XYZ file of C-alpha atoms in Angstrom:
183
model
C 37.210 49.038 0.825
C 34.372 47.330 -1.010
C 34.740 44.027 -2.821
C 33.109 44.250 -6.245
C 33.082 41.248 -8.571
C 36.812 40.492 -9.108
C 37.898 44.008 -8.159
C 38.161 46.235 -5.104
C 36.616 49.668 -4.790
C 38.325 52.100 -2.472
C 36.144 54.888 -1.139
C 38.174 57.741 0.360
C 37.341 60.944 2.140
C 39.894 63.542 3.064
C 38.452 65.875 5.670
C 40.322 68.801 4.121
C 38.816 68.428 0.640
C 35.351 68.876 -0.832
C 35.088 65.593 -2.774
C 34.977 61.862 -2.147
C 37.544 59.961 -4.206
C 36.434 56.566 -5.475
C 38.858 54.195 -7.228
C 38.530 50.694 -8.654
C 41.534 48.341 -8.563
C 41.967 44.905 -10.084
C 43.492 41.893 -8.308
C 46.986 42.963 -9.468
C 46.682 46.369 -7.793
C 46.237 48.271 -11.055
C 43.926 51.257 -10.871
C 41.132 50.734 -13.407
C 38.936 53.771 -12.757
C 38.788 56.885 -10.629
C 36.070 59.450 -10.014
C 35.180 62.199 -7.566
C 31.851 63.204 -6.046
C 31.398 66.546 -4.287
C 30.286 66.274 -0.651
C 30.965 69.835 0.561
C 30.583 73.239 -1.014
C 32.432 76.351 0.123
C 31.049 79.868 0.427
C 32.940 83.065 1.113
C 30.531 85.347 3.021
C 33.235 87.753 4.183
C 36.699 88.539 2.811
C 39.236 86.034 4.075
C 36.607 83.531 5.320
C 35.646 80.117 3.986
C 32.505 78.375 5.224
C 32.380 74.667 4.434
C 28.873 73.252 3.974
C 28.846 69.465 4.031
C 25.721 68.154 2.377
C 26.294 64.752 0.753
C 26.944 61.398 2.389
C 27.046 57.729 1.381
C 23.415 56.682 1.820
C 23.392 53.075 0.673
C 24.719 50.313 -1.538
C 23.028 47.962 -3.952
C 24.596 45.013 -5.692
C 26.157 47.324 -8.316
C 25.577 50.909 -7.183
C 26.707 53.384 -4.550
C 24.010 55.904 -3.574
C 24.939 59.281 -2.105
C 22.324 61.701 -0.827
C 22.099 64.988 0.983
C 21.332 64.301 4.595
C 20.346 67.526 6.252
C 16.914 69.059 5.680
C 18.350 72.463 6.598
C 21.020 72.508 3.876
C 20.670 74.532 0.718
C 21.557 71.662 -1.644
C 19.251 68.736 -2.175
C 20.913 66.014 -4.210
C 21.092 62.271 -4.773
C 23.887 60.719 -6.853
C 23.775 57.119 -8.092
C 27.213 55.776 -9.058
C 27.507 52.573 -11.103
C 30.309 50.407 -9.718
C 30.666 48.813 -13.172
C 31.687 51.844 -15.230
C 31.553 54.740 -12.683
C 28.772 56.469 -14.619
C 26.708 58.842 -12.473
C 23.060 59.847 -12.448
C 22.142 62.908 -10.368
C 18.775 63.972 -8.966
C 17.952 67.314 -7.331
C 16.225 65.634 -4.379
C 17.200 64.156 -1.047
C 16.529 60.430 -0.639
C 14.720 59.609 2.589
C 14.329 56.000 1.513
C 15.595 53.711 -1.228
C 13.410 51.418 -3.339
C 15.165 48.324 -4.598
C 13.911 46.126 -7.431
C 12.057 42.944 -6.552
C 15.318 40.974 -6.433
C 16.670 43.624 -4.034
C 19.768 44.005 -6.216
C 19.381 47.362 -7.984
C 17.908 50.744 -7.247
C 14.369 51.080 -8.637
C 13.722 54.526 -7.167
C 13.791 56.563 -4.006
C 11.389 58.353 -1.730
C 11.530 61.934 -0.522
C 9.469 63.140 2.398
C 8.348 66.587 3.526
C 6.068 66.614 6.587
C 3.242 64.173 5.735
C 3.834 64.390 1.962
C 5.839 61.642 0.217
C 7.118 61.597 -3.374
C 8.290 58.384 -5.022
C 10.782 59.021 -7.853
C 11.401 55.938 -9.951
C 14.641 55.574 -11.940
C 12.643 56.032 -15.181
C 11.525 59.453 -13.775
C 7.944 58.298 -13.095
C 6.688 60.067 -9.965
C 3.994 59.159 -7.459
C 2.777 61.266 -4.553
C 0.842 60.348 -1.428
C 0.318 61.472 2.144
C 0.658 59.584 5.402
C -0.580 61.290 8.540
C 2.336 61.676 10.960
C 4.719 60.395 8.263
C 8.359 60.030 9.231
C 11.528 60.081 7.127
C 12.557 56.898 8.973
C 10.135 54.842 6.863
C 11.189 51.541 5.321
C 9.944 50.525 1.889
C 9.485 47.283 -0.041
C 8.444 47.203 -3.710
C 6.668 44.070 -4.954
C 4.292 43.587 -7.908
C 3.592 47.342 -8.333
C 2.756 47.594 -4.638
C 4.850 49.780 -2.370
C 4.742 48.656 1.267
C 5.594 51.392 3.761
C 6.519 50.797 7.398
C 6.131 54.235 8.972
C 7.826 54.810 12.324
C 9.962 57.332 14.119
C 13.322 56.090 15.461
C 13.090 57.957 18.799
C 9.393 57.700 19.675
C 6.664 55.100 19.900
C 4.022 54.477 17.296
C 4.083 53.012 13.824
C 1.841 52.294 10.881
C 1.895 50.019 7.849
C 0.574 51.125 4.456
C 0.300 49.712 0.950
C 0.521 52.157 -1.974
C -0.631 50.871 -5.380
C 1.605 52.265 -8.145
C -1.012 51.394 -10.796
C -3.808 53.447 -9.232
C -1.591 56.031 -7.503
C -3.496 55.594 -4.234
C -3.035 54.117 -0.801
C -4.617 50.649 -1.070
C -4.777 49.911 2.653
C -3.477 50.882 6.072
C -2.911 48.182 8.697
C -3.651 48.429 12.389
C -0.192 47.944 13.902
C -0.161 46.699 17.483
C 2.215 48.725 19.651
C 4.441 47.402 22.400
């Protein structure tokens, strides 16, 4: 259950289905909206067999959006779905989100970052794209967007080492890299 304004959003997953079910209810218990988002696709490689391929999970929440993204780099589907909790409209992208970029108020999704080895792509909601490389880049990066500057804390969750970078969206280049002291 998620509280949303004066309503409640119920997010359900039945392990025997291929879709999430998301419903919005008002304070009187009346269902206002309902939608489904696919999280698993089924293939039939041999007669009488069904292989279930789970690829989409709830990745994050903003003040008014639910973000779902594919989570396994080895899957065949790469997808990110942004669901508005106001009207249940959906926007879909054919990319996996490795990181979310929130607006400067940290209330709404401004874009997301995909990562492949040391190569990063920033996809803004208006479809503007930026690309850069970080040596030994990790999909565990954290991002902050402020005044057209994208700050990137690069680290790996199960090993030592980190770096801090500033990417300038105006110039499309890394502005600086900080010397991060390690523990």
